[in-house]
Every structure is written in structure tokens, then in C-alpha cells.
Coordinates of C-alpha atoms in Angstrom, one line a residue:
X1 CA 70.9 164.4 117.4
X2 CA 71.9 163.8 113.7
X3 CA 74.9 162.9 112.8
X4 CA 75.8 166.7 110.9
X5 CA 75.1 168.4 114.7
X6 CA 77.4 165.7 116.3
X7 CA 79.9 166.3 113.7
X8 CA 80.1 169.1 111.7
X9 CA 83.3 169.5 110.3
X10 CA 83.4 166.8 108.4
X11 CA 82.1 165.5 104.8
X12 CA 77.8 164.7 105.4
X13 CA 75.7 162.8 103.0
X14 CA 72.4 164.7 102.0
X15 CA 69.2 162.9 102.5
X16 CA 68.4 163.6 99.0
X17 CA 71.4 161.2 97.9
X18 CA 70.1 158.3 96.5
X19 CA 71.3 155.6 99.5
X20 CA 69.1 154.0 102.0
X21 CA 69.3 154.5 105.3
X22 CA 72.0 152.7 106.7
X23 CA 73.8 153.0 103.5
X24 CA 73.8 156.9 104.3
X25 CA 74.5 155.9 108.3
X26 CA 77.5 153.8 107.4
X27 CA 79.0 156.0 104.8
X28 CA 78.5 159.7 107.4
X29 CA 80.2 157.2 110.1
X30 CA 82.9 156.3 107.8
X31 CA 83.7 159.9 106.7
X32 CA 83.5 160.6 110.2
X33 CA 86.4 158.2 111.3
X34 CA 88.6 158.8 108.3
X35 CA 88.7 162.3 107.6
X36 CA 90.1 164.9 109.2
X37 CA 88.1 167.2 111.7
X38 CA 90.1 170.5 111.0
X39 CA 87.9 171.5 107.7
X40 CA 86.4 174.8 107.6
X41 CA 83.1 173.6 107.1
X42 CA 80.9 170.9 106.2
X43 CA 80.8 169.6 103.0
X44 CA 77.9 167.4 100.9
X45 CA 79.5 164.6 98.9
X46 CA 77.8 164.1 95.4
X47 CA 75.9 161.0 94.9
X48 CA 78.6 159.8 92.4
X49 CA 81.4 160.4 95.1
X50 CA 79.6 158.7 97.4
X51 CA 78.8 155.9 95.0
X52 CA 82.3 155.0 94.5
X53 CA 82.8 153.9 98.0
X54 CA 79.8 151.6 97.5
X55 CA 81.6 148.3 96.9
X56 CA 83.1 148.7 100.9
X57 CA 79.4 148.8 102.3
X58 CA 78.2 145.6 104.0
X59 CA 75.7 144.3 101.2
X60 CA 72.1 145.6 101.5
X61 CA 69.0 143.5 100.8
X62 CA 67.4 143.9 97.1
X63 CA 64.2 145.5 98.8
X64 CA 66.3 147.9 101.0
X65 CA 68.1 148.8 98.0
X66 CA 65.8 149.7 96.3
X67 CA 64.6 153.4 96.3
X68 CA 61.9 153.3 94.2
X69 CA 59.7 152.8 97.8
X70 CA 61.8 154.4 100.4
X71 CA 58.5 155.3 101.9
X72 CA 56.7 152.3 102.7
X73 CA 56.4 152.1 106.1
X74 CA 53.1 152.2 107.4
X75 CA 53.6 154.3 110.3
X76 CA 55.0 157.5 107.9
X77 CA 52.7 160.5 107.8
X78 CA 51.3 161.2 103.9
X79 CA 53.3 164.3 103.8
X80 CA 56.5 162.6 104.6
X81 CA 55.9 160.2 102.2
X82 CA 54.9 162.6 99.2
X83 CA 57.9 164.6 100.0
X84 CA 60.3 161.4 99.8
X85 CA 58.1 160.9 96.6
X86 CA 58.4 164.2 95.2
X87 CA 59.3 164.1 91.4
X88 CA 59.1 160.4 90.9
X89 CA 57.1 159.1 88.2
X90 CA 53.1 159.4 88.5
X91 CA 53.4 155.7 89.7
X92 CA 55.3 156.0 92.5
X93 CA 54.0 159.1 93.5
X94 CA 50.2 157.3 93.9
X95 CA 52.1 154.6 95.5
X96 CA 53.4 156.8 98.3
X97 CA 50.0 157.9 98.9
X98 CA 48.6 154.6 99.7
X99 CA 48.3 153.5 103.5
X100 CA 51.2 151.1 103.2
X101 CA 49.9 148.3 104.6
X102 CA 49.5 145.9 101.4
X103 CA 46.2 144.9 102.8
X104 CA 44.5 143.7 99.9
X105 CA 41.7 145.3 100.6
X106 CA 41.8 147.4 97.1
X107 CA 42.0 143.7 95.4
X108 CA 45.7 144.9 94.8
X109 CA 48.8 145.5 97.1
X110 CA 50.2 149.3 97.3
X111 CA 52.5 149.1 94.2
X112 CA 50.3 147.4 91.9
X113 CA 47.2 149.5 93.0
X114 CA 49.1 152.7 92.0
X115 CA 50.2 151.4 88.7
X116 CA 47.3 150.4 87.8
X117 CA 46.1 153.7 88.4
X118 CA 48.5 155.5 86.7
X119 CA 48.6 153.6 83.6
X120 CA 44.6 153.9 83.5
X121 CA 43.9 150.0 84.2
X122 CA 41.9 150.7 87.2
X123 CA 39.6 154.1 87.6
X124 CA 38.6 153.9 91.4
X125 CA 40.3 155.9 93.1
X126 CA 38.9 155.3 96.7
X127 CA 39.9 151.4 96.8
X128 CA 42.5 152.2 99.8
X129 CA 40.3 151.7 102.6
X130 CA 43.0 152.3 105.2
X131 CA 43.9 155.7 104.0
X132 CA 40.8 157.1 103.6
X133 CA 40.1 160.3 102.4
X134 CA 43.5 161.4 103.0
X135 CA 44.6 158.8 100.6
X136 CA 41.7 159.7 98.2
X137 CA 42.1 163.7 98.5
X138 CA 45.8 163.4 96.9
X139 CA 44.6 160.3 94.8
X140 CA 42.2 162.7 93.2
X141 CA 45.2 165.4 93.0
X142 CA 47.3 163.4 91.3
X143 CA 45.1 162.2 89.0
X144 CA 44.5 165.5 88.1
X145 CA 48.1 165.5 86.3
X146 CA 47.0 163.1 83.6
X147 CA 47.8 159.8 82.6
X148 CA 51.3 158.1 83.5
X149 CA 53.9 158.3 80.7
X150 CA 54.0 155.3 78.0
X151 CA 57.1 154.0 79.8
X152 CA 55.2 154.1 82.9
X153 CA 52.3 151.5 82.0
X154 CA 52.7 147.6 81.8
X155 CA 53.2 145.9 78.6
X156 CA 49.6 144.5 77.4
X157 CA 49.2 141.3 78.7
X158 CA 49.4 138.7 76.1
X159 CA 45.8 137.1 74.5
X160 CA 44.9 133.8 75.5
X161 CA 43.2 131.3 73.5
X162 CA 40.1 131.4 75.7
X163 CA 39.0 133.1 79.2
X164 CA 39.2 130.9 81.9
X165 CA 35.2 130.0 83.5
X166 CA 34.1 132.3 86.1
X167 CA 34.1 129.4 88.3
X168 CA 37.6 129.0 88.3
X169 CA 38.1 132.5 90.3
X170 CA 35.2 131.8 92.5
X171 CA 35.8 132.4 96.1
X172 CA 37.8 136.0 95.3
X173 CA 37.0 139.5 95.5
X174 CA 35.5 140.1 92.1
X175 CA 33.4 136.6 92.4
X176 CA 32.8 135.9 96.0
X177 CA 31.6 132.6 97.1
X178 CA 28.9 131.8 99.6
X179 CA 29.8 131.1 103.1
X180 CA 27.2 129.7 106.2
X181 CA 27.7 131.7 109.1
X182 CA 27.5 129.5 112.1
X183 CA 28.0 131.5 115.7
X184 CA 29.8 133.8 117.3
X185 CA 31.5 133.0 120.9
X186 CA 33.1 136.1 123.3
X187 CA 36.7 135.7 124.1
X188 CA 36.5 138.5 126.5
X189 CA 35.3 137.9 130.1
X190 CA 32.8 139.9 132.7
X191 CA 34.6 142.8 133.4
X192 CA 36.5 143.4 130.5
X193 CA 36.7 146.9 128.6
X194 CA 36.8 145.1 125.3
X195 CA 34.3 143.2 123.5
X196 CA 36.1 140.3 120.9
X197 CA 34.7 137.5 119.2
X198 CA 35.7 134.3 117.9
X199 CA 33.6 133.9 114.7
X200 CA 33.1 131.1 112.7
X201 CA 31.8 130.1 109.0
X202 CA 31.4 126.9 107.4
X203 CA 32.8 126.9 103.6
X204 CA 31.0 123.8 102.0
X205 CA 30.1 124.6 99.0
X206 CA 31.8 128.3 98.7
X207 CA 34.4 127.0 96.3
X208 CA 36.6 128.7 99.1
X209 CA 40.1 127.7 99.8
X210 CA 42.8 129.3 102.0
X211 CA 45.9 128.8 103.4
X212 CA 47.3 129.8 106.6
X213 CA 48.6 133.7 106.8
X214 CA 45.4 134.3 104.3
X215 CA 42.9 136.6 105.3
X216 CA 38.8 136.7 105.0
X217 CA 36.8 139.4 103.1
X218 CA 33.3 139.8 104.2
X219 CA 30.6 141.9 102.5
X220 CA 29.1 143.5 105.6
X221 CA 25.6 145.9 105.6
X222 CA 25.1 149.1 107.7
X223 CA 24.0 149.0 110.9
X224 CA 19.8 149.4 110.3
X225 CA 19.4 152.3 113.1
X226 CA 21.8 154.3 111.2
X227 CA 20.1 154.1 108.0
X228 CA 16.9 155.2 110.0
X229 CA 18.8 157.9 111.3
X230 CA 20.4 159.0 107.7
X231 CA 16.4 158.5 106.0
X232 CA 15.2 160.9 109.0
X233 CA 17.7 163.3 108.1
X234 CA 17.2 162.9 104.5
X235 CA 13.1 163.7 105.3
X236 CA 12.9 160.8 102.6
X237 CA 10.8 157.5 102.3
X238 CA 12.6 154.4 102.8
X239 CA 10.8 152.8 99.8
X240 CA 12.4 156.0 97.7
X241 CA 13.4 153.9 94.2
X242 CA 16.7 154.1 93.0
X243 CA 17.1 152.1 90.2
X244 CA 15.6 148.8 90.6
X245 CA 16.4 149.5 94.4
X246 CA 15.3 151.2 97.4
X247 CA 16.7 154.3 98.8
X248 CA 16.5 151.9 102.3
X249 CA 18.6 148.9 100.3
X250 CA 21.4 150.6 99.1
X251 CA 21.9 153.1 101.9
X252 CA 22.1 149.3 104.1
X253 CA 24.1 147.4 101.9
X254 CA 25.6 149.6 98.7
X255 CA 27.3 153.3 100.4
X256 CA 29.3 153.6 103.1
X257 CA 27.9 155.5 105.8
X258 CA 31.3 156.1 107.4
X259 CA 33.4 159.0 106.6
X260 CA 31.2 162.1 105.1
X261 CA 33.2 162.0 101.8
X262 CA 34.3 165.7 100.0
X263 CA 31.4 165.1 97.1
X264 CA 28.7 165.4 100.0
X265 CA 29.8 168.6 100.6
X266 CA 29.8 169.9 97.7
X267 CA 26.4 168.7 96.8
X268 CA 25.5 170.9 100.3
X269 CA 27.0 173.8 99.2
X270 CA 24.6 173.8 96.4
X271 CA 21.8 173.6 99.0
X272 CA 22.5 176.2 101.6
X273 CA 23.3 179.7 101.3
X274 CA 25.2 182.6 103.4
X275 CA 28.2 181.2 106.1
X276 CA 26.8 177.5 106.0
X277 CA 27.9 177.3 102.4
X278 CA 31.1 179.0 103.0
X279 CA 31.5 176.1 105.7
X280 CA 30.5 173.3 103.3
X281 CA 32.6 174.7 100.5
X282 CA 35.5 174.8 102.9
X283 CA 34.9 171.2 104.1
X284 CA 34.2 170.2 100.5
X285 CA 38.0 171.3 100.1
X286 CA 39.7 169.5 103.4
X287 CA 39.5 172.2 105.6
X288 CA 38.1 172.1 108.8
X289 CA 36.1 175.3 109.8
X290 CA 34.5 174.3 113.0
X291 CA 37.1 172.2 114.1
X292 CA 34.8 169.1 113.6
X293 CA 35.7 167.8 110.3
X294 CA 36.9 164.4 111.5
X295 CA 33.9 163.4 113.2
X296 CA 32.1 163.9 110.2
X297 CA 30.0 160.7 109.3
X298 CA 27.1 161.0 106.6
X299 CA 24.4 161.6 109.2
X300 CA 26.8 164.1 111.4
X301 CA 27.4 166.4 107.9
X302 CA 23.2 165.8 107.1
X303 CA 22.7 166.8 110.7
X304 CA 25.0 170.0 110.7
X305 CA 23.1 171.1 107.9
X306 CA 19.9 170.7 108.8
X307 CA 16.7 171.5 106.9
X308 CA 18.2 170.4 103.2
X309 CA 16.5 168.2 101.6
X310 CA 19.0 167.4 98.9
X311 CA 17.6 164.6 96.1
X312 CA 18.0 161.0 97.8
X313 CA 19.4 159.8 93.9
X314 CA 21.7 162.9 93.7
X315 CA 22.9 162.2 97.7
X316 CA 23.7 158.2 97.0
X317 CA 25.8 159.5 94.1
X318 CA 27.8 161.3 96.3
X319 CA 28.8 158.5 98.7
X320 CA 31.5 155.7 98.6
X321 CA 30.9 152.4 97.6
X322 CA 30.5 150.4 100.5
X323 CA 33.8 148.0 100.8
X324 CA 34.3 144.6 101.9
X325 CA 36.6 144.2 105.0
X326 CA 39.5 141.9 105.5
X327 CA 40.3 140.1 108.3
X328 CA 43.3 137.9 109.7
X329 CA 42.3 133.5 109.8
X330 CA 42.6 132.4 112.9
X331 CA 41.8 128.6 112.0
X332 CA 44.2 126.6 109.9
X333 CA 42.4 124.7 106.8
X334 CA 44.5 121.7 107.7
X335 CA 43.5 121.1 111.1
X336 CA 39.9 122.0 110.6
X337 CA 39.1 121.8 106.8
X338 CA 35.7 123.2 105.9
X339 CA 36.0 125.1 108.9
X340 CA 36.9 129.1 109.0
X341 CA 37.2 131.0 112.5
X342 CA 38.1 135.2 113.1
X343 CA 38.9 136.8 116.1
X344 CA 37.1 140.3 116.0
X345 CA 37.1 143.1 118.1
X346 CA 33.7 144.8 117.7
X347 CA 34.8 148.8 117.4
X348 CA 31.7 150.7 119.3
X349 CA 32.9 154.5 121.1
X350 CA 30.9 157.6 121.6
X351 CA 31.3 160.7 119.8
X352 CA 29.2 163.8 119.5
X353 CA 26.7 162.2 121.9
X354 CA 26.2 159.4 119.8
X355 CA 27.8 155.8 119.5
X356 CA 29.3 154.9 116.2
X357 CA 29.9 151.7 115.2
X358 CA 32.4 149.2 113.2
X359 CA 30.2 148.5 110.1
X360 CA 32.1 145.1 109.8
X361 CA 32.7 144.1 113.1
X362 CA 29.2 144.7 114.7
X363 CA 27.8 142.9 111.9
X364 CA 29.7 139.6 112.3
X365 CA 30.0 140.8 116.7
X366 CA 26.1 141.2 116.9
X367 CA 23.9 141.7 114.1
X368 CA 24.2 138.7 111.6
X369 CA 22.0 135.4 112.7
X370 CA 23.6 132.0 112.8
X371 CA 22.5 130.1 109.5
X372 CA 22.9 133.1 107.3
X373 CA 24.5 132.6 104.0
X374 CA 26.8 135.5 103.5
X375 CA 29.3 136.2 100.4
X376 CA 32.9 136.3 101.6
X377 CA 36.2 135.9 99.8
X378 CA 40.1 134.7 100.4
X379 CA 42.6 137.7 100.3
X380 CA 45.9 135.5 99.5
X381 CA 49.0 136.5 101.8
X382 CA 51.9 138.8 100.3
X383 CA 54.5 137.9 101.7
X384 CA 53.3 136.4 105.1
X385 CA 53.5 132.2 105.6
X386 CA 54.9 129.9 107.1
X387 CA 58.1 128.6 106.6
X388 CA 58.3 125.6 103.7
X389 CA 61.0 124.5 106.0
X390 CA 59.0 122.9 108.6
X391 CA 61.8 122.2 111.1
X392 CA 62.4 126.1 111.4
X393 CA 61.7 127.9 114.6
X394 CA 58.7 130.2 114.3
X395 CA 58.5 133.4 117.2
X396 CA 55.0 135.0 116.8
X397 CA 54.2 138.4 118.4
X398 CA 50.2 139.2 118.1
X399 CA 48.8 141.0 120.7
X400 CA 45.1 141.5 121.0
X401 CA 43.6 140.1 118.0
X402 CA 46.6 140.0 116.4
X403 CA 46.8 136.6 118.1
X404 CA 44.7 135.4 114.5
X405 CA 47.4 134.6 111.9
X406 CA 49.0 132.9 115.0
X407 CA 46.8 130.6 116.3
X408 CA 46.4 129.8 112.6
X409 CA 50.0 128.8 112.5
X410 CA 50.2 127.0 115.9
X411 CA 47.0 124.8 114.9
X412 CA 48.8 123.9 111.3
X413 CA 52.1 123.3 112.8
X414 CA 50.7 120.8 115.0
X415 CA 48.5 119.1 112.2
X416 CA 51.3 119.1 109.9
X417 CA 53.9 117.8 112.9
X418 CA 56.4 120.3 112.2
X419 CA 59.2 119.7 114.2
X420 CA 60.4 123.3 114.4
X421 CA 60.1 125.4 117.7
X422 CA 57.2 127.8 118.3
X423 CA 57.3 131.0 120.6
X424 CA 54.2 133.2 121.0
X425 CA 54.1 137.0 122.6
X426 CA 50.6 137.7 123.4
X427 CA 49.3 140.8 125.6
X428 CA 46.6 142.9 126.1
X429 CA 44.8 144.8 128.8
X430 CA 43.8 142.3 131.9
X431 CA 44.8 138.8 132.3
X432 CA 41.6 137.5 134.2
X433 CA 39.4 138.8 131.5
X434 CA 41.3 139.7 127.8
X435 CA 43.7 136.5 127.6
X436 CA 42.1 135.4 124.7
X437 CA 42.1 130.9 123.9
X438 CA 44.2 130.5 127.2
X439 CA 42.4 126.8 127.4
X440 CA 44.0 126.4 123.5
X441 CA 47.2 127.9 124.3
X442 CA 48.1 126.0 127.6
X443 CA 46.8 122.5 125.6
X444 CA 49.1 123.5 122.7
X445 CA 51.6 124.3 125.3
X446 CA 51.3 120.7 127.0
X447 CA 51.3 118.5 123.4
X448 CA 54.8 120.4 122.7
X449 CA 53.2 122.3 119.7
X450 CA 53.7 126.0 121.7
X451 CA 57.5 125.9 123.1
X452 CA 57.2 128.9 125.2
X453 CA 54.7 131.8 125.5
X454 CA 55.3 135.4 127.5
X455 CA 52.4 137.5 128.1
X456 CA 52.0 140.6 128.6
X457 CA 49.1 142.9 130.8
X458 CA 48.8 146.9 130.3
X459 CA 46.6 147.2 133.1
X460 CA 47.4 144.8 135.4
X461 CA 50.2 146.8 137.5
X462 CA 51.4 149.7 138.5
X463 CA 53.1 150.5 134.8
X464 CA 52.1 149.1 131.8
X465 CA 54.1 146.5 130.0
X466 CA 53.6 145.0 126.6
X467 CA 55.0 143.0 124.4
X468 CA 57.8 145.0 123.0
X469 CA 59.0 145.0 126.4
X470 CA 58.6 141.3 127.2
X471 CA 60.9 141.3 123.9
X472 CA 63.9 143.1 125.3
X473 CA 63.3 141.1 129.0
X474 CA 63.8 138.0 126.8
X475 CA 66.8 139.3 124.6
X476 CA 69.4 136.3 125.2
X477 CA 67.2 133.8 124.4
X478 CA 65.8 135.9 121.3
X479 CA 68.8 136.5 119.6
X480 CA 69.8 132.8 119.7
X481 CA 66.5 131.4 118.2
X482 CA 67.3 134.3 115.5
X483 CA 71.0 133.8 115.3
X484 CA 69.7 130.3 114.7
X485 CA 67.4 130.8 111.4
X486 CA 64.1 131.4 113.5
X487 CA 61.7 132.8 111.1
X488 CA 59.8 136.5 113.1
X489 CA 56.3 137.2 112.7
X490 CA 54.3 140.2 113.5
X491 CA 50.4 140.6 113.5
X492 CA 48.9 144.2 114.7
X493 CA 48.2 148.0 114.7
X494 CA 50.6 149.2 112.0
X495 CA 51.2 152.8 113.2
X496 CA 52.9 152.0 117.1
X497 CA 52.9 148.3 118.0
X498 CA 54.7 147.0 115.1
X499 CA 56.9 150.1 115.3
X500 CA 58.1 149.5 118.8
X501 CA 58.6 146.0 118.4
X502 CA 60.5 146.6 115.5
X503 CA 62.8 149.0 117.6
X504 CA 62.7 146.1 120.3
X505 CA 63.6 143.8 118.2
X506 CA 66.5 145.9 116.9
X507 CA 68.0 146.5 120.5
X508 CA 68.2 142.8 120.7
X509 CA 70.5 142.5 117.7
X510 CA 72.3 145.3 118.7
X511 CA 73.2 144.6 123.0
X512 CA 72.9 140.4 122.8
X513 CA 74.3 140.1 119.1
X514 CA 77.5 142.3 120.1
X515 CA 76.1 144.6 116.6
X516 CA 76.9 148.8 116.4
X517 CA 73.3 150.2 116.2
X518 CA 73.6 150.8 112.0
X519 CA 74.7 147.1 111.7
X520 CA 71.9 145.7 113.8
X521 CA 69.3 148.1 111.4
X522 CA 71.0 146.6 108.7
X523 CA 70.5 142.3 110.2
X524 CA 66.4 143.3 110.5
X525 CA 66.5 144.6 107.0
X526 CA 67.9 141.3 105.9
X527 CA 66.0 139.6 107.8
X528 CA 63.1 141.1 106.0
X529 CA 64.6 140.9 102.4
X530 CA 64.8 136.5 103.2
X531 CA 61.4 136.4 104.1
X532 CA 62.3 135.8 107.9
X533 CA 60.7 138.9 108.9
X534 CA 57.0 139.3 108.0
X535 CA 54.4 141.3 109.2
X536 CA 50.4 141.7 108.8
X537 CA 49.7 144.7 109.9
X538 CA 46.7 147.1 109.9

């Protein structure tokens, strides 16, 4: 119930007034408690009313206060976010239409991505792998406005007396380095529904260096059946030249065969006449005319039309680049130098009677041989380390493979002797078969690296418990690692995980911490705004 429906006879912020969140909370509760409840109606304050009463509020963190971004939270539908966006400046507007994960995927985080967009720096507009074509679709919309205002672009960055060698960037996105890929182990056992691997690459000679909390960008090809299957539906050779290329080459290694992007459709539409191009045109425009339109790969939009037989050249224009994927580091560069480890989850489900596949994660889960040189590249961390302070407690929640980043962590906190406490929440499905490193954890457990470590099984009785709730069961002792300067780290699926142990996390502060529900809000936002609250989600 909002606060207007609880009480409605008194003065109510907007949410168009330009506060945050708790800022709005604490000034509706303040009204509330000074005002007299006799008025005829309810009355919006203006923002410069409001702002005058600033100077009582509790002081809000730089990046709360700021409202340039007041939708970036991951787990925020687009349309809420272009709505919170609506008439900002072209910037901010492409901002709000990224994923909000700051990834790194795009080579930028969600900010700099869309300002480089706007100001015309960068012309791809499908870089935001998470978002997909929803991202893309209002990418595309946007740009249809025109460039961003002079104000709105950076200042031209100054010349420099020479460019730095190529070598010097090696080992990043735009010049990868060469990795050895050496095995594959699986961290699930017999009977599990999952299917995770611990991978790992040797980096001698990549020019590859990383810290802990960085994360791994491998180049990975397309699955070799599916390529059949798209050359079948194409009725074209696999030897079909494209450029100095086969049609077989870059449909493995150049396109991605994933989501049937809008351009395919239209291409169609050109190809088929009557209701089938009414159906392609309406696809082509993000509609969804059968019902079907998210299940649409490349081969499921050649096989719904069949019998075209568009131009292979013409098709491969059509289709997305194929783009690296980034995972979490699960080793730590200090305790195994030259050495580089991920955990992956290998994504395979059925759908339309066929299986699809992770392009990534069956390639490093199945497909790639050990000895294979591979290009791969080090996505720096924004805004997720550890501590410089290496006598500060550290609590880690990373259930499934979100376990990476932390074992990571634990294996550099014990190489570099930090004398700072370490807590781990870990969970998944079944703890006989999906309690992945338990030999590592219980050995980091008995050397004193790993202070204490709750678990959490889904499956394993009659209701299902994770790790937000193993967070509230633990509250006390939470709040007085936090009270204490513990540093919280969060590794996971951004849209309902992170979410709920956020809203855990916050129930803590509030019940053990004695806090009103606005003022614990506000200790998690500061908590973020130190850097004592960081998440790597996805």
C-alpha cells in the first residue's frame, strides 16, 4: 500500500520530484507526522518546497543522489526504465535501455556505452549482449532521433605525442591474447539435473594478466550441427564463398546463430508473398503473430519459412556479429599464477522439439579439445575487489556458479595471508550432487582461510530454502560482521537472486540493527556508495 492510500489527507511527494527513493520515503513520512490530518485533500509539494527541507534528511550517498540513473537496477523491466528516462538527454535515455548489468561485455560499462553512442564515438548498436533485441529494438529507436546535442558529447581527448604499441593493450577485447586450453573437470555428480564445469587455461605467453574480481572473455564458434542444420535450410553449399571465406566459416565462427534478429525478417518478407509476408513483416517489427516470436533462432525463422532460398551473402548481412562471452575467475593469479580456472554451467534445454544450446558454454563444457589455442581476453572489474584493507571481513554470497569470484577471493586471501574474516553463502539444488569444490571449501575451512560457510539446498526437503533465507536465519551474526566494517559481496542471476538477497539483507539492518525500514534502505545504499557493497551479476 503506498504511502498516499495510507494517508491521504496529508501533503504527498510526486514520483516525478526529483528525490530518490528514500529521500521521497523520509520526506512523505515527515509530512505525515507533522502536519495536520484535517485537510480537505491531498496536496503535491513542489520540488523547490520540498527541496528546502533537504538539509534535515539523513545524508544520501553521491551515487543515490544522483538522478541522472535512477534506473539502474538490473531487475527493472525496459519500459520502466524508459519511462523513468523519459525526456532526459539522448545519453541517458540509451543508458536506460541497456541491461544494467555493467558486464563489460560491450567493451564498455552501461553509461559509457550510451555515451558513446550518442555522441557518435561508437556505431554498433547491438554490443549489449544481455539485452538483446529488446535493448537493440529501442537502441535503433533512439538513434533514429539523431545525434546527441554538443553539450552532450565528451570533450576530444587530448593528442598524444605517439600511440602506444599494440602490444601494450594485448590481452583485451580489441587485441586478444592467445590462451592453451587445458581440460575441463564436472563439478556436478551422477544424478544431478545440472551439468557445470570447472575449466581451466594456461596463460603463458597470452600477455594476459588479471586480478581477482576480473572476468574472462572467450571467442567461442557455433555449435557445427547447427550450422548443418542452418546450410540445409539455406539449400546452400557449405563451401559457398563469402569474401575470402566460406559460407560454412563464418556462419561457425563470425554470426550469431542465437536470436533470429529483425533484419532476417525483413530480408524474408522480400521472399515470400500472401499471409507469410504479412507474418514476417510483423515479426520484422517486434510483434509476435503466431505467438512464437521468442523461440525464434536463425534456423527456427529459416524453418518457418520454408522453401526461400534467400542469397547466403545477403542472409549473413542480416545476422549479428557473433560476440565474445564473459565469465566470472574462479582462480586467483596469486595463488596459481599462469593458471586461469571458470566454473560453467553448460545451458542445453529443449524447445520446439529441438535442443538448443549455450554457444559459449558447450564449447568450453564439450566441444573444444584440450591443447587448443584459443583467443581470450581480461574484462577488468567495475567496481568489484577485494578490500585493499586486508584485515577486513569479507561475507560472500554466490550460489550456483556464482561461487566463481569467490573462490577467487578465498584462494587470494589465503596466498596473500589476509588476516580479515571470510564467510561464504553457497546453495543450489542437491547437496550429494551440486555442492560444487566441497573438498576446497572444507580444506580452506580447516587452514582458517574460510571462517564460516552456510549452505543452502532447493531440493533437498520438503520446501525450498536458499540463500536469502540462510541470510535472515543468520541475522545476529550478520549485522555484527556488517556493523563491524565487513565488506558484502554478491555474485549471481541479476533479475531474482540478487534481488531477494538484497531485500534479505535489508531485513537484517532493519529487525537486528534496531533501523525503521526507510533508514535500513538508506545503510544498504551507503553501504553501496563506500564500495562495501558490490555485486557481479548477470
Amino acid at each position: 500500500m503506498s504511502l498516499q492510500t495510507r494517508i491521504p489527507l496529508v501533503p504527498v511527494l510526486p514520483d516525478s520530484a526529483p528525490f530518490t527513493s528514500e529521500q521521497r520515503a523520509w520526506l512523505n513520512g515527515f509530512f505525515a507526522a507533522i502536519l495536520s490530518a484535517d485537510q480537505a485533500a491531498p496536496t503535491a509539494l513542489s520540488a523547490g518546497d520540498a527541496a528546502a527541507l533537504l538539509p534535515e534528511l539523513p545524508a544520501t550517498p553521491a551515487a543515490e543522489a544522483d538522478d541522472g540513473a535512477p534506473w539502474h537496477d538490473p531487475a527493472m523491466p525496459l519500459a520502466e526504465r524508459m519511462a523513468l528516462a523519459e525526456g532526459r538527454p539522448l545519453a541517458r535515455r540509451m543508458m536506460a535501455a541497456m541491461a544494467q548489468q555493467d558486464c563489460g561485455q560491450c567493451g564498455y560499462v552501461c553509461e559509457t556505452y550510451a555515451k558513446a553512442l550518442a555522441s557518435g564515438g561508437e556505431t554498433k548498436l547491438n554490443l549489449c549482449a544481455p539485452g538483446g533485441k529488446e535493448t537493440l529494438r529501442m537502441l535503433k529507436q533512439l538513434s533514429g532521433e539523431g545525434a546527441a546535442p554538443a553539450a552532450e558529447a565528451p570533450a576530444p581527448a587530448a593528442p598524444v605525442a605517439a600511440p602506444a604499441p599494440v602490444e601494450a593493450g594485448r590481452g583485451t577485447r580489441e587485441n586478444p591474447g592467445e590462451v592453451t586450453f587445458l581440460g575441463r573437470s564436472r563439478l556436478n555428480r551422477d544424478g544431478s539435473e545440472k551439468e557445470t564445469w570447472h575449466i581451466e587455461f594456461d596463460l603463458e605467453g597470452s600477455g594476459i594478466d588479471y586480478v581477482a574480481g576480473d572476468s574472462f572473455g572467450v571467442f567461442p564458434v557455433n555449435d557445427p550441427d547447427l550450422v548443418a542444420s542452418v546450410l540445409a535450410a539455406l539449400h546452400a553449399p557449405a563451401d559457398f564463398p563469402i569474401a575470402d571465406k566460406t559460407l560454412a566459416e563464418v556462419l561457425a565462427r563470425e554470426v550469431c546463430l542465437k536470436s533470429a534478429p529483425d533484419a532476417l525478417f525483413t530480408l524474408i518478407s522480400y521472399l515470400v508473398g500472401g499471409e507469410r509476408k504479412a507474418k514476417a513483416r510483423a515479426l520484422a517489427a517486434g510483434e509476435d503473430p503466431d505467438g512464437d516470436a521468442g523461440t525464434l533462432d536463425v534456423l527456427a525463422a529459416l524453418e518457418k519459412f520454408p522453401g526461400i532460398r534467400p542469397d547466403p551473402e545477403a542472409l549473413v548481412e542480416c545476422l549479428e556479429p557473433l560476440q565474445p562471452r564473459l565469465y566470472s575467475i574462479s582462480s586467483s593469479p596469486v595463488a596459481t599464477p599462469g593458471r586461469l580456472t571458470l566454473t560453467v554451467d553448460a545451458v542445453r534445454y529443449d524447445q520446439s522439439g529441438r535442443t538448443r544450446l549455450g554457444v559459449a558454454s558447450t564449447f568450453l563444457g564439450g566441444r573444444i579439445a584440450p591443447g587448443t589455442r584459443m583467443k581470450a581476453y581480461i574484462q577488468k572489474a567495475h567496481g568489484f575487489a577485494l578490500p585493499a584493507d586486508l584485515s577486513k571481513d569479507v561475507i560472500m554470497v554466490g550460489p550456483g556458479t556464482g561461487i566463481a569470484p569467490f573462490r577467487s577471493f578465498l584462494h587470494e586471501r589465503r596466498a596473500t595471508a589476509a588476516p580479515g574474516r571470510n564467510w561464504l553463502f553457497f546453495g543450489h539444488q542437491r547437496r550429494d550432487t551440486d555442492f560444487f569444490y566441497e573438498e576446497e571449501l572444507a580444506e580452506l575451512s580447516t587452514c582458517g582461510t574460510l571462517t564460516r560457510l552456510d549452505t543452502a539446498w532447493s531440493r533437498d526437503g520438503a520446501s525450498k530454502v536458499y540463500v536469502q533465507d540462510r541470510i535472515r536465519e543468520a541475522g545476529p551474526e550478520l549485522w555484527a560482521w556488517l556493523s563491524g566494517g565487513a565488506h558484502f559481496y554478491i555474485c549471481g542471476d541479476a533479475k531474482r537472486m540478487a534481488k531477494d538477497v538484497e531485500a534479505a539483507l535489508t531485513a537484517v539492518a532493519a529487525e537486528h540493527g534496531g533501523l525503521s525500514a526507510e533508514a535500513a534502505a538508506r545503510f544498504i545504499a551507503e553501504l553501496k556508495a563506500a564500495g562495501r557493497y558490490q555485486a557481479d551479476v548477470y
